Each structure stands twice: as C-alpha cells, then as structure tokens.
Amino acid sequence: MVWIAIRMLTGDATKFYGLLFGIAFSTLLITQQLTIFVNLIERGASGVYNVPSADVWVMDPVSRTTDVNLPMPSTALDRVRSVAGVEWAVPHLRAAASVRTKEGDLEGVSVIGVDDATLIGLPRRMASGAADVLERPDAVVIDDVGTTRFFPEGYDPVGERLELNDQRAVIMGVADAIPSFTSQVTLYTRYSRALNFVPGTRNRLSFVLVGAAPGVDAKALATRITQDTGLRARTRDEFARDGVDFIIENTGIPLNFGITVLLGFVVGVAIVGLTFSLFIRDNIKQFGALKAIGVNNAKIRRMVAAQAAMVGLIGYGLGVLGTVGFIWGFSSNPTFKGFYIPWQVPLISLVAVALILALTGWIALRRVLKTEPAAVFR
Amino acid sequence: MSAAADTATAIAAISTRGVARDFTAGQQTIRVLHGIDLDVRAGELTYLVGESGSGKTTLISIMCGILWPTEGEVRLFGTDIYRLSDSDLVDFRLRNVGFIFQQYNLIPAIDAASNAAVPLIAQGMDRLEARERAIELLAALNIAAQADKLPNQLSGGQQQRVAIARALVHQPRLIVCDEPTAALDARSGRRVMDLLREVALADDRSVIIVTHDNRIFDLADRILVLEDGRITHDGRDMPKDH
Ligand SMILES: Nc1ncnc2c1ncn2[C@@H]1O[C@H](COP(=O)(O)OP(=O)(O)O)[C@@H](O)[C@H]1O
Ligand SMILES: [Mg+2]
C-alpha cells in the first residue's frame, strides 16, 4: 500500500512539486538563516580564534571581550608570569585607531600589538608575506578581509603606506584571519610599535596571553591566576563564548534571525498544509474506495505517513543542498569568509520539517480517517 | 454428497433480520429502511430495484458491511458482521466483499493491472504477484492489452472492466454494485450485465446489483423491489405494474 501511496503522490506532479517546494523552501530558509546567524555571532569570538595558541586570556576585572577591554598596568605581565603552571605569558594590545587612506578618507581600524619576541597574537597563517616582516621598521600586517576594504579586489597591498594615527606605517604582509564581527580592518604590529601608534595613558596592556605548562588544566590555571593576581582570567573557550554572548546580548541579531526562521516555518506550514489538503481533497474518493474495500486505518495512516516522509526527505535534501550551494557560492565573498554549516543546524531544520509535516499530515489524515466508507456509494 | 450440497445452499449467503436505518437531518430523524428481512442465496444474481430515494443504496451499504443499521442484524455467510469490532469488520470486507462503484474510483496514478490488484495488495500479497493475478482477470475481461495503461488512458467501458476486475481479483463471496449501467447506453449496459453473469457469478458467490435500468431486468435470477424502505416484491420477474 505504501507503493500505491507514493505513486498517488508523485502521480500528481503539480502538487508533488508544490509540496517539495514548500519543504525545500522552508528548509533553505531555516538552514541558511541559522547558518548565517551562527557564523555571524561566532565572529564575536574571532579575536580569540585568531590566537589559538593562548590557553588563557588575562585581563582587567571589568574587561568583557577582546574588543571591550580596560587596559592594565604593564606590571600585570610579571604578576601573571609568576603564577605556578604558567608556561609563558606575553603582552597583547588591542586598541582602536584611524587610518588616512591615499584618497584621504579616514577609516577606523583595530590595532593589535603582538609579542615582540614570539609574535604570539598574530594569526597562525599568512596570506602573503612571512610573519618575520614585522621585524622591519614601521611594518604592519593587515588582515585579508580588511585588504578588500582598503584596496580594489585582487590588489596586492604589500608595500603600501598608510598614515596610522598620523604616523607612517607600511603594509608588509597579509594575515589569513577570521574577520571580526564588524569586519573592521585589523592591523597587526609588534607590541612595542603599537605603543607608539596608539598613544594613551600609562595603562596600555589590554591582555596577557598565557600558555599553560604541559599537563596543566587551562580552567584550573585560570582560577589560580585570578586567585593570585586579582585579575580576570578566562580560558580560550570561555572567552570565545564571552564574545559570542556579547553579540547576542547587545545586538538585535538573534531577534531578526529568529523572526526569519519562524517565518520559514510558517511559510512551510502554509504552503505544505495547503497543498497537502488539496492533494487529500482530490484523492478523497480514492481513499474512501480503499476504506470500503477493506484498507484499515492503520494502513491509511502508513500511506499518509509515507507520503509525508517522501516529501520531507526529498524537500529537506534539496533545502540543505541549496544552503550548501549558497555558502559555497559566496565562499569567496569576504563577508562570508570561513562560513561553515554547524551540524546542529541541519538537525534543527530536520526537526522543523518533521514538525511541519507532522502538523499538516495530521490535519490531512484526519480528513481521510473521518471519511465514511459508505460515502463511496453516494 | 447431495445432502452436503443441500446444506450449503440452505445457508443463506446474506440474511438480514429487522434491519432498519434512520438518518438525522437537522432536527428530524427519518426512517429510511423499515424492518428488512431478507435472505440472499449464493449462486444468484439479485437485483435491487426501486425509485430514487427508496433506500436501495442504504440497504446495499448495510448488506455489504459499510453502513451500520440502526436496528437489526446482518449475517454474511454466517457471520453477524455488525457484532465484529471495527477493525475485524474492515478485514472481513477485505476478504469477502468485492465492490463496483458507480464512478469506478480507480486510482489515477497507477496502471490498470495495479488498480485491479489493489485488494490483493491490501491483503498483503506481493505487488508483482498480485499484478499477475489481476492481469489474468483482465484477460478474461478482454482488456489484457490495457494492463499497463493509466485509467485516464482508458475508455469509460475499459475503466469499468478494470473496476470489475478489482471487485473479483480476491475472489470475494459477495459482489455489490450500485447502478453499474446508469451511465451506459443500452447495448453497453447489457454487455456489462452479461459480463457480470459470466465472470462474477459462481456457485459460492452472490452478486447484488442496485439498478433502476428496466432494459436489463430480464438478466436477473431474482428481483427485489424496494418502495419507501420496504420490500414490496420478490420474484424472478418484475411485477406487472412496473
Ligand atoms: N447520509 C444520509 N444522511 C441523510 N439522509 C440520507 C443519507 N443517505 C441517504 N439518505 C436519505 O435516505 C433516503 C434513501 O436514500 P438512498 O438509500 O440513497 O436511496 P436510493 O439509493 O434508492 O436512491 C433518501 O431520502 C436520502 O435522502
Ligand atoms: Mg442510490
């Protein structure tokens, strides 16, 4: 009977495609929007992800994220270094600055000062140039997505001069970095140079980045650092999470995406519900005949379930493929750099599709089950 | 031997006792059937005749197990069918009753052979095996060549033959048809009735046909006339005043 149910479904091409479209569209909308949402809020943690070698981030107790921080006195570095279990600790400066481009425009940038000796704080990979270019005077490394904001596409910025806070800087390399939430241009330079580029008060040390000694648990080390120094210490994962939470709490992004995802669900219910009930209405005579002949309600249920499952699986597959295609198609666009589909997202849209079909299938089924077999002689 | 045969024919294929049916429309409850007592024998082609609204469809629906009587009991081959549980009754129909619906109600998306095979498939038989059995029957009905065609590729007469095949394929003991010739011209009507006599009628099977088509009255073994929910005539021929 399942075979008959599937043939009934596919035999009516218009409605079959309508149902597929409804499910695929909902899946696409939900999967794609959730994917963008997750990737976008994860950008709140890009500052942390770009320095994977740091096990623990140490900061002033009021600092919240890589970008929302209160600098500490430089003595904090030595205090952290003296805590047991700290393998290494390096200074890390993050500050806002402005750049005057060749055209004369003023652009806000982030300046990141990385450890002079080890260059810890610089993204692991370079898109162009080697990390040691920072040894040269006035050298800065620009992030790859930032490049596209300052220069035309495909342009090699190495050798370009910038006026960074009215001081001369020369781009000597391009870092392969995860863009920040705002896609602001990021300039990496050595810590000692950063102090020159970004003038300020006595306290300039934004973070101390810490590597744990072998066998030392990052979480335990962070707790110990806080106990010994009174500074706030977060493991890499915690601090990444802090950045994400900050975006969630301080922007309308969750609400906006939430509304779109809900819309995807509602549109799915509407299209699929309408088409499904049209399909059932057109086939109600056949279902009635089957009931009279002696097809019991359990088999009828299985038939409608098979139809729903078929529509669901194909439609869902198309929707997910569409999302993959979308992400793939835009992968070269800097806004979408590094976007991936977290495994939870297709799972969530699968649950949404199952809900849509359970709801609409149930309504359709009720009509079939209510049909009196005696109606076939009317 | 002959004693056994006698007992077999003595058990009525269908017997109704005191069957009544009410319909409620709005405030009013109308009694459509009044205490029908009836025995239908196996091996006979029985006509149920009467004016429109006399209760023919209601009676045949009750006799074949798709409509509950308000009062009375119905025995099909000894089984008191309305005492069965809902699901047992559905199963009983699947094994014992073949239906020929007026509008055929074939499934548009599957071919003639699969349509004819539906009762066997519903019984759980393998689809291809069921199709083969259906094709044998289509051959007996002279439309084997149409086995692979979809219903909308068939003429009305061919569709009806597929519907007849579907009613017979699982060899039920009771065949019911409601107005099978209503939509046909006189010649086709007779041909269908001849066909039904030929392929549907068997010693252990009853065929009940609802009709008011007086062109085919001579083909019945027995004619029952229903007037306002009561049987007013029972015989081999039609009463003179009809
Ligand atoms: N489901 C129903 N609800 C209300 N009245 C009905 C229903 N079915 C049949 N009737 C009434 O019962 C009477 C007999 O109907 P029916 O058995 O269809 O007669 P026939 O088949 O002889 O034309 C008619 O008056 C009809 O209006
Ligand atoms: Mg009728």
XYZ file of C-alpha atoms and ligand atoms in Angstrom:
648
model
C 0.000 0.000 0.000
C 2.974 2.280 0.618
C 3.921 1.858 -3.008
C 0.419 2.948 -4.029
C 0.629 5.928 -1.665
C 3.908 7.055 -3.216
C 2.514 6.666 -6.727
C -0.575 8.658 -5.749
C 1.726 11.393 -4.535
C 4.175 11.510 -7.437
C 1.385 10.937 -9.972
C 0.043 14.410 -9.263
C 3.145 16.268 -10.421
C 1.923 19.794 -9.719
C 1.088 19.116 -6.100
C 4.105 16.897 -5.603
C 6.415 19.690 -6.752
C 4.402 22.158 -4.706
C 4.972 20.073 -1.599
C 8.662 19.632 -2.406
C 8.991 23.346 -2.992
C 7.306 24.147 0.322
C 9.578 21.851 2.287
C 12.711 22.786 0.359
C 11.963 26.478 0.753
C 11.385 26.167 4.486
C 14.493 24.059 4.908
C 16.554 26.509 2.882
C 15.265 29.498 4.792
C 15.740 27.908 8.199
C 19.095 26.250 7.469
C 20.562 29.212 5.647
C 19.428 31.792 8.180
C 20.563 29.712 11.154
C 23.917 29.115 9.460
C 24.459 32.799 8.852
C 23.295 33.554 12.385
C 25.701 31.107 14.000
C 28.623 32.198 11.861
C 27.855 35.850 12.435
C 27.675 35.616 16.212
C 30.778 33.455 16.205
C 32.542 36.438 14.704
C 32.204 37.866 18.196
C 34.893 35.352 19.131
C 37.153 35.914 16.120
C 39.723 37.770 18.224
C 40.094 34.665 20.373
C 40.031 32.173 17.485
C 42.772 34.119 15.702
C 45.165 33.356 18.578
C 44.649 29.632 19.117
C 47.970 29.242 20.967
C 46.736 31.208 24.004
C 45.245 28.831 26.574
C 44.184 31.575 28.972
C 43.363 35.256 28.470
C 44.114 37.505 31.453
C 42.541 40.971 31.727
C 41.299 43.717 33.977
C 38.326 42.507 36.038
C 35.959 44.821 34.114
C 37.011 43.700 30.635
C 34.368 41.643 28.854
C 35.535 40.764 25.356
C 38.536 41.184 23.067
C 37.059 44.479 21.913
C 35.514 45.687 25.152
C 38.506 45.927 27.429
C 40.118 48.177 30.010
C 43.917 48.223 29.800
C 46.023 47.167 32.784
C 49.327 48.496 34.095
C 52.299 46.779 32.490
C 53.241 45.214 35.841
C 50.365 42.757 35.358
C 52.564 40.795 32.956
C 55.138 39.903 35.611
C 52.475 39.059 38.162
C 50.926 36.597 35.715
C 54.307 35.127 34.802
C 54.937 34.289 38.459
C 51.820 32.124 38.791
C 52.562 28.413 39.005
C 51.595 26.463 35.894
C 52.163 29.376 33.500
C 54.496 28.147 30.752
C 54.654 31.503 29.023
C 52.850 34.844 29.229
C 53.037 37.612 26.618
C 51.582 41.109 26.338
C 48.728 41.769 23.928
C 47.426 45.191 22.954
C 44.123 45.843 21.254
C 43.078 49.404 20.523
C 41.129 51.479 18.060
C 42.942 53.845 15.707
C 42.275 55.633 12.472
C 43.924 55.419 9.117
C 44.027 58.081 6.465
C 43.909 56.336 3.106
C 45.556 57.565 -0.088
C 42.230 59.020 -1.146
C 42.230 60.996 2.072
C 39.383 59.111 3.710
C 39.522 58.428 7.416
C 38.846 54.811 8.351
C 38.560 53.259 11.796
C 40.849 50.285 12.314
C 41.819 47.930 15.126
C 45.445 47.853 16.042
C 46.701 44.656 17.599
C 50.112 44.657 19.256
C 51.641 41.191 19.323
C 54.547 39.996 21.426
C 57.815 41.397 20.041
C 59.833 38.251 20.588
C 57.448 35.397 19.832
C 54.861 37.169 17.647
C 52.177 35.315 19.609
C 48.973 37.183 18.867
C 49.443 37.120 15.114
C 47.117 34.776 13.193
C 48.802 31.471 12.517
C 48.796 31.692 8.742
C 49.843 34.479 6.418
C 48.036 35.022 3.136
C 51.009 36.925 1.819
C 54.459 37.580 3.273
C 56.042 35.835 6.255
C 55.440 36.694 9.918
C 59.010 37.974 10.307
C 58.199 41.009 8.153
C 57.176 42.630 11.440
C 60.899 42.874 12.316
C 61.239 45.740 9.850
C 60.626 49.314 10.973
C 57.074 50.701 10.739
C 55.838 47.346 9.479
C 52.231 46.332 9.919
C 50.395 43.219 8.759
C 46.857 43.740 7.506
C 44.113 41.113 7.695
C 42.986 39.682 4.391
C 39.346 40.740 4.612
C 40.476 44.226 5.677
C 42.514 44.421 2.499
C 39.357 44.292 0.436
C 38.063 47.359 2.232
C 41.112 49.473 1.564
C 42.116 48.222 -1.854
C 40.463 47.002 -5.047
C 39.894 43.285 -5.402
C 42.982 41.231 -6.215
C 45.307 44.094 -5.359
C 48.496 43.165 -3.506
C 48.800 45.718 -0.699
C 52.342 44.773 0.313
C 54.490 47.894 0.276
C 51.552 50.263 0.599
C 51.999 53.124 3.008
C 49.339 54.128 5.480
C 49.000 57.027 7.830
C 48.103 55.302 11.078
C 47.138 57.833 13.744
C 49.290 60.342 11.839
C 52.304 58.057 11.879
C 53.827 56.287 8.948
C 53.112 52.590 8.616
C 53.947 50.210 5.801
C 51.959 47.113 5.000
C 54.467 44.282 4.817
C 52.167 41.270 4.888
C 48.613 39.982 4.799
C 47.313 37.684 7.522
C 44.843 34.894 6.870
C 42.486 35.857 9.693
C 38.879 35.288 10.711
C 37.166 38.646 10.189
C 35.775 40.474 13.195
C 32.045 40.917 13.748
C 32.138 44.396 12.249
C 34.599 43.364 9.503
C 36.699 46.301 10.638
C 40.201 46.435 9.180
C 42.765 44.975 11.577
C 46.424 45.961 11.587
C 48.899 43.748 13.424
C 52.172 45.163 14.621
C 54.740 44.445 17.298
C 53.708 45.390 20.816
C 56.463 47.989 21.213
C 55.427 49.678 17.939
C 51.774 49.508 18.830
C 52.538 51.582 21.911
C 53.799 54.291 19.557
C 50.941 54.012 17.110
C 48.337 54.191 19.824
C 49.197 56.878 22.313
C 47.427 56.847 25.633
C 47.691 56.811 29.373
C 50.077 54.781 31.469
C 47.979 51.650 31.306
C 48.259 50.132 27.828
C 48.305 46.386 28.364
C 44.934 45.090 27.150
C 45.551 41.389 27.774
C 48.151 38.955 28.925
C 48.078 35.805 26.824
C 49.097 32.698 28.715
C 50.261 29.253 27.673
C 49.689 26.515 30.238
C 52.573 24.278 31.234
C 52.273 20.706 29.941
C 49.695 18.782 31.928
C 48.206 21.904 33.494
C 44.469 22.254 33.006
C 43.537 25.635 31.486
C 40.462 26.029 33.662
C 42.402 25.340 36.862
C 45.176 27.651 35.728
C 42.700 30.476 35.079
C 41.244 30.048 38.544
C 44.736 30.148 40.063
C 45.703 33.265 38.097
C 42.607 35.062 39.374
C 43.340 33.964 42.963
C 46.979 35.032 42.837
C 46.686 38.294 40.861
C 43.114 39.519 41.301
C 42.891 39.798 37.509
C 40.139 38.233 35.424
C 41.312 35.084 33.662
C 39.307 33.158 31.084
C 40.174 30.015 29.198
C 40.162 30.255 25.403
C 36.765 28.556 25.158
C 35.230 30.690 27.888
C 36.491 33.893 26.354
C 35.253 32.889 22.895
C 31.881 32.230 24.472
C 32.019 35.671 26.172
C 32.488 37.308 22.773
C 29.539 35.410 21.297
C 27.337 36.168 24.285
C 28.201 39.841 23.988
C 26.875 39.914 20.420
C 23.763 38.015 21.414
C 23.051 40.334 24.335
C 23.905 43.623 22.680
C 22.533 43.342 19.150
C 19.131 42.673 17.601
C 20.630 39.830 15.590
C 19.049 36.912 17.464
C 15.622 38.547 17.206
C 15.982 39.323 13.494
C 17.164 35.883 12.582
C 14.671 34.315 14.942
C 11.858 36.085 13.105
C 13.124 34.896 9.716
C 13.466 31.317 10.922
C 9.950 31.458 12.345
C 8.778 32.885 9.036
C 10.395 29.960 7.222
C 8.473 27.625 9.466
C 5.175 29.441 8.998
C 5.599 29.634 5.219
C 6.367 25.915 5.225
C 3.245 25.126 7.208
C 1.176 27.347 4.921
C 2.437 26.015 1.574
C 2.691 22.403 2.629
C -0.538 22.467 4.601
C -2.468 23.980 1.731
C -1.004 21.692 -0.926
C -1.345 18.621 1.239
C -5.002 19.291 1.941
C -5.644 19.973 -1.766
C -3.947 16.685 -2.550
C -6.050 14.828 0.001
C -9.220 16.553 -1.203
C -8.525 15.439 -4.780
C -7.899 11.898 -3.649
C -10.609 11.610 -1.032
C -12.793 9.433 -3.323
C -9.926 7.016 -3.834
C -9.197 6.918 -0.131
C -12.900 6.309 0.517
C -12.902 3.452 -2.000
C -9.836 1.948 -0.339
C -11.545 2.164 3.042
C -14.667 0.447 1.693
C -12.618 -2.277 0.024
C -11.040 -3.008 3.380
C -7.900 -0.943 3.885
C -7.839 -0.323 7.627
C -6.967 2.938 9.341
C -3.521 1.712 10.342
C -2.665 1.172 6.678
C -4.203 4.527 5.721
C -2.028 6.180 8.373
C 1.016 4.447 6.993
C 0.126 5.625 3.492
C -0.145 9.267 4.503
C 2.990 8.943 6.637
C 4.873 7.509 3.655
C 3.727 10.415 1.505
C 4.831 12.896 4.148
C 8.160 11.128 4.624
C 8.848 11.104 0.900
C 8.082 14.788 0.505
C 10.019 15.546 3.675
C 13.204 13.706 2.790
C 13.474 14.975 -0.779
C 12.415 18.513 0.096
C 14.754 18.613 3.054
C 17.637 17.274 0.966
C 17.041 19.949 -1.658
C 16.881 22.648 1.012
C 20.129 21.581 2.648
C 21.811 21.269 -0.753
C 20.593 24.772 -1.518
C 22.189 26.059 1.671
C 25.449 24.274 0.898
C 25.327 25.783 -2.573
C 24.688 29.205 -1.121
C 27.582 29.011 1.334
C 29.814 27.560 -1.378
C 28.753 30.194 -3.897
C 29.563 33.017 -1.512
C 32.682 31.454 -0.033
C 34.920 33.863 -1.914
C 32.963 36.839 -0.608
C 34.886 38.327 2.343
C 31.691 38.770 4.378
C 31.206 35.003 4.345
C 34.860 34.050 4.840
C 35.181 30.856 6.850
C 31.421 30.240 6.987
C 30.544 26.640 7.715
C 27.327 24.775 8.477
C 27.400 23.594 12.104
C 25.995 20.052 12.349
C 23.265 21.222 14.713
C 21.739 23.466 12.050
C 20.609 20.769 9.579
C 19.375 18.810 12.579
C 17.252 21.740 13.719
C 15.786 22.233 10.255
C 15.117 18.486 10.053
C 13.134 18.755 13.273
C 11.310 21.795 11.851
C 10.461 19.864 8.665
C 9.270 16.910 10.725
C 7.070 19.277 12.725
C 5.651 20.904 9.588
C 4.819 17.529 8.090
C 3.504 16.057 11.320
C 1.175 19.021 11.694
C -0.037 19.218 8.084
C -0.059 15.438 7.640
C -2.131 15.040 10.767
C -4.719 17.533 9.523
C -4.835 15.809 6.129
C -5.055 12.388 7.710
C -7.920 13.383 9.976
C -9.980 14.168 6.916
C -9.232 10.772 5.382
C -9.958 8.896 8.588
C -13.240 10.774 9.026
C -14.448 9.780 5.568
C -17.244 7.223 5.855
C -16.691 4.205 3.628
C -20.419 4.373 2.840
C -19.759 7.698 1.114
C -18.380 5.822 -1.899
C -21.878 4.846 -2.991
C -23.114 8.427 -2.829
C -22.939 -35.726 -1.279
C -26.265 -34.256 -2.217
C -27.089 -33.749 1.440
C -23.957 -31.625 1.832
C -24.825 -29.601 -1.236
C -28.283 -29.030 0.130
C -26.923 -27.699 3.412
C -24.575 -25.406 1.535
C -27.394 -23.798 -0.389
C -29.598 -23.811 2.680
C -27.246 -21.418 4.494
C -28.137 -18.020 3.087
C -25.218 -16.022 1.737
C -26.742 -12.890 3.198
C -29.528 -12.688 5.698
C -30.939 -9.562 7.223
C -33.342 -9.568 10.150
C -35.310 -6.497 11.144
C -32.856 -4.129 9.506
C -33.858 -0.504 9.950
C -31.909 2.662 9.326
C -32.567 6.204 10.470
C -30.955 9.345 9.141
C -30.958 12.535 11.103
C -31.147 15.707 9.094
C -31.229 18.767 11.305
C -33.977 18.281 13.922
C -35.692 15.499 12.008
C -34.956 11.806 12.172
C -36.200 9.934 9.137
C -36.529 6.168 8.931
C -35.265 5.133 5.528
C -35.485 1.345 5.943
C -38.260 -0.426 7.851
C -37.527 -3.887 9.255
C -35.992 -5.566 6.235
C -35.990 -9.380 6.450
C -34.173 -10.860 3.531
C -32.234 -13.950 2.527
C -29.994 -13.844 -0.490
C -28.764 -17.139 -1.833
C -25.349 -17.883 -3.232
C -25.118 -18.541 -6.937
C -27.720 -15.946 -7.792
C -27.695 -12.591 -9.477
C -30.032 -10.446 -7.413
C -31.380 -7.077 -8.462
C -32.438 -4.426 -6.030
C -34.881 -2.189 -7.824
C -36.839 0.858 -6.801
C -37.401 4.518 -7.341
C -34.813 7.061 -6.464
C -34.830 7.676 -2.729
C -36.459 4.338 -1.906
C -33.427 3.238 0.112
C -31.568 0.939 -2.303
C -28.130 2.399 -1.673
C -28.723 2.429 2.052
C -29.757 -1.234 2.056
C -26.905 -2.463 -0.104
C -24.423 -0.483 2.027
C -25.735 -2.165 5.142
C -25.693 -5.587 3.473
C -22.029 -5.318 2.491
C -20.738 -4.005 5.810
C -20.009 -0.322 5.175
C -23.022 1.248 6.914
C -24.300 0.421 10.396
C -28.015 -0.367 10.668
C -29.939 1.477 13.361
C -31.740 -1.763 14.242
C -31.496 -5.392 13.248
C -28.713 -7.738 12.281
C -26.898 -8.746 9.114
C -25.271 -12.125 8.600
C -22.812 -12.609 5.795
C -22.033 -16.297 5.301
C -22.962 -16.930 8.920
C -21.046 -14.017 10.447
C -23.030 -11.393 12.335
C -20.935 -8.625 10.813
C -22.054 -5.665 12.920
C -21.015 -7.502 16.050
C -17.446 -7.567 14.807
C -15.020 -4.965 16.075
C -14.375 -2.074 13.677
C -11.078 -3.450 12.524
C -12.403 -7.008 12.193
C -15.238 -5.706 10.036
C -12.771 -3.894 7.764
C -10.796 -7.088 7.466
C -13.968 -9.096 6.833
C -14.830 -6.809 3.919
C -11.331 -7.121 2.534
C -11.669 -10.924 2.361
C -15.344 -11.327 1.489
C -16.726 -8.364 -0.430
C -15.991 -7.022 -3.888
C -17.189 -3.522 -4.769
C -18.017 -1.981 -8.104
C -18.546 1.728 -7.586
C -20.582 3.815 -9.922
C -17.735 6.219 -10.634
C -15.243 3.319 -10.608
C -12.967 5.274 -8.213
C -9.796 3.940 -9.797
C -6.518 5.396 -8.576
C -5.349 7.695 -11.403
C -1.631 7.316 -10.724
C -1.355 3.530 -11.052
C -1.968 1.400 -14.136
C -4.958 -0.837 -14.823
C -3.319 -4.025 -13.561
C -2.216 -2.395 -10.299
C -5.664 -0.903 -9.802
C -7.242 -4.299 -10.292
C -4.697 -5.767 -7.867
C -5.472 -3.337 -5.023
C -7.485 -5.770 -2.827
C -4.720 -8.373 -3.017
C -2.051 -5.768 -2.259
C -4.153 -4.581 0.674
C -4.304 -8.189 1.866
C -0.520 -8.112 1.937
C 0.257 -10.046 -1.233
C 3.486 -9.178 -3.024
C 2.738 -6.434 -5.527
C 4.072 -8.181 -8.623
C 2.324 -11.432 -7.792
C -0.911 -9.509 -7.218
C -0.477 -7.804 -10.578
C -0.074 -11.130 -12.336
C -3.324 -12.375 -10.858
C -5.009 -9.137 -11.870
C -3.708 -9.445 -15.430
C -5.249 -12.940 -15.722
C -8.563 -11.419 -14.799
C -8.115 -8.505 -17.191
C -7.514 -11.104 -19.902
C -10.812 -12.798 -19.016
C -12.430 -9.369 -19.354
C -10.757 -8.860 -22.740
C -8.629 -5.890 -21.716
C -5.268 -7.544 -21.065
C -3.780 -5.215 -23.675
C -4.675 -2.270 -21.460
C -2.960 -3.663 -18.355
C -0.135 -1.115 -18.381
C -2.290 1.917 -19.112
C -3.292 4.542 -16.622
C -7.026 4.996 -16.002
C -7.143 8.260 -17.945
C -5.803 6.422 -20.999
C -8.778 4.052 -20.940
C -12.299 4.454 -22.279
C -15.183 4.502 -19.814
C -16.076 0.918 -20.663
C -12.495 -0.198 -20.160
C -12.337 1.590 -16.820
C -15.446 -0.233 -15.730
C -13.900 -3.559 -16.657
C -10.872 -2.659 -14.539
C -13.253 -1.846 -11.694
C -14.948 -5.225 -12.200
C -11.565 -6.941 -12.157
C -10.755 -5.172 -8.904
C -14.017 -6.410 -7.405
C -13.247 -10.013 -8.379
C -9.498 -10.354 -8.043
C -9.527 -11.553 -4.437
C -12.411 -13.967 -5.116
C -14.851 -12.497 -2.607
C -18.076 -14.308 -1.797
C -20.227 -11.222 -2.259
C -20.122 -8.684 -5.082
C -22.064 -5.454 -4.791
C -22.618 -2.861 -7.499
C -24.616 0.322 -7.267
C -26.140 1.370 -10.593
C -23.432 -0.139 -12.816
C -25.219 0.661 -16.051
C -26.595 4.087 -15.219
C -24.007 5.909 -17.310
C -24.041 3.455 -20.223
C -26.135 3.178 -23.365
C -28.487 0.208 -23.677
C -26.071 -2.018 -25.586
C -23.092 -1.407 -23.297
C -25.369 -1.840 -20.301
C -26.429 -5.272 -21.445
C -22.859 -6.202 -22.243
C -21.722 -5.313 -18.743
C -24.516 -7.346 -17.203
C -23.715 -10.307 -19.451
C -20.115 -9.964 -18.413
C -21.006 -9.896 -14.751
C -23.145 -13.016 -15.132
C -20.291 -14.705 -16.923
C -17.298 -13.823 -14.750
C -18.750 -12.780 -11.412
C -21.439 -15.310 -10.765
C -20.352 -18.568 -9.170
C -21.962 -21.285 -7.080
C -20.496 -19.957 -3.872
C -20.908 -16.285 -4.621
C -23.782 -13.799 -4.598
C -23.965 -10.788 -6.814
C -26.267 -7.954 -5.797
C -26.897 -5.152 -8.218
C -28.768 -1.971 -7.489
C -30.407 -0.654 -10.608
C -33.459 1.025 -11.993
C -32.466 0.206 -15.522
C -35.514 -1.662 -16.882
C -33.620 -2.581 -20.057
C -31.750 -5.322 -18.221
C -34.376 -6.742 -15.888
C -34.528 -10.000 -17.852
C -30.959 -10.892 -16.824
C -31.670 -11.301 -13.116
C -32.188 -14.516 -11.175
C -34.197 -12.614 -8.635
C -35.620 -9.144 -8.415
C -36.375 -7.346 -5.174
C -38.388 -4.174 -5.321
C -37.930 -1.564 -2.635
C -40.580 1.085 -2.016
C -40.186 3.643 0.729
C -37.851 1.400 2.644
C -39.899 -1.774 2.399
C -39.535 -4.835 0.150
C -42.772 -4.938 -1.846
C -41.899 -7.554 -4.434
C -39.654 -10.582 -4.534
C -39.575 -12.785 -7.621
C -37.871 -13.869 -10.810
C -39.632 -11.186 -12.874
C -40.711 -7.652 -12.369
C -44.275 -7.073 -11.165
C -46.676 -6.115 -13.930
C -47.292 -2.554 -12.745
C -43.625 -1.552 -13.168
N -26.206 10.135 4.839
C -27.507 10.485 4.766
N -27.984 11.478 5.525
C -29.273 11.837 5.469
N -30.159 11.239 4.683
C -29.750 10.255 3.864
C -28.383 9.826 3.880
N -28.279 8.815 2.999
C -29.484 8.628 2.451
N -30.378 9.481 2.972
C -31.800 9.538 2.634
O -32.317 8.222 2.661
C -33.215 8.043 1.606
C -32.781 6.837 0.794
O -31.583 7.123 0.142
P -30.837 6.066 -0.770
O -30.594 4.851 0.016
O -29.652 6.742 -1.363
O -31.910 5.793 -1.900
P -31.711 5.263 -3.386
O -30.348 4.702 -3.486
O -32.781 4.272 -3.546
O -31.906 6.432 -4.282
C -33.246 9.324 0.791
O -34.382 10.063 1.165
C -31.993 10.034 1.216
O -32.199 11.427 1.200
Mg -28.716 5.191 -4.789
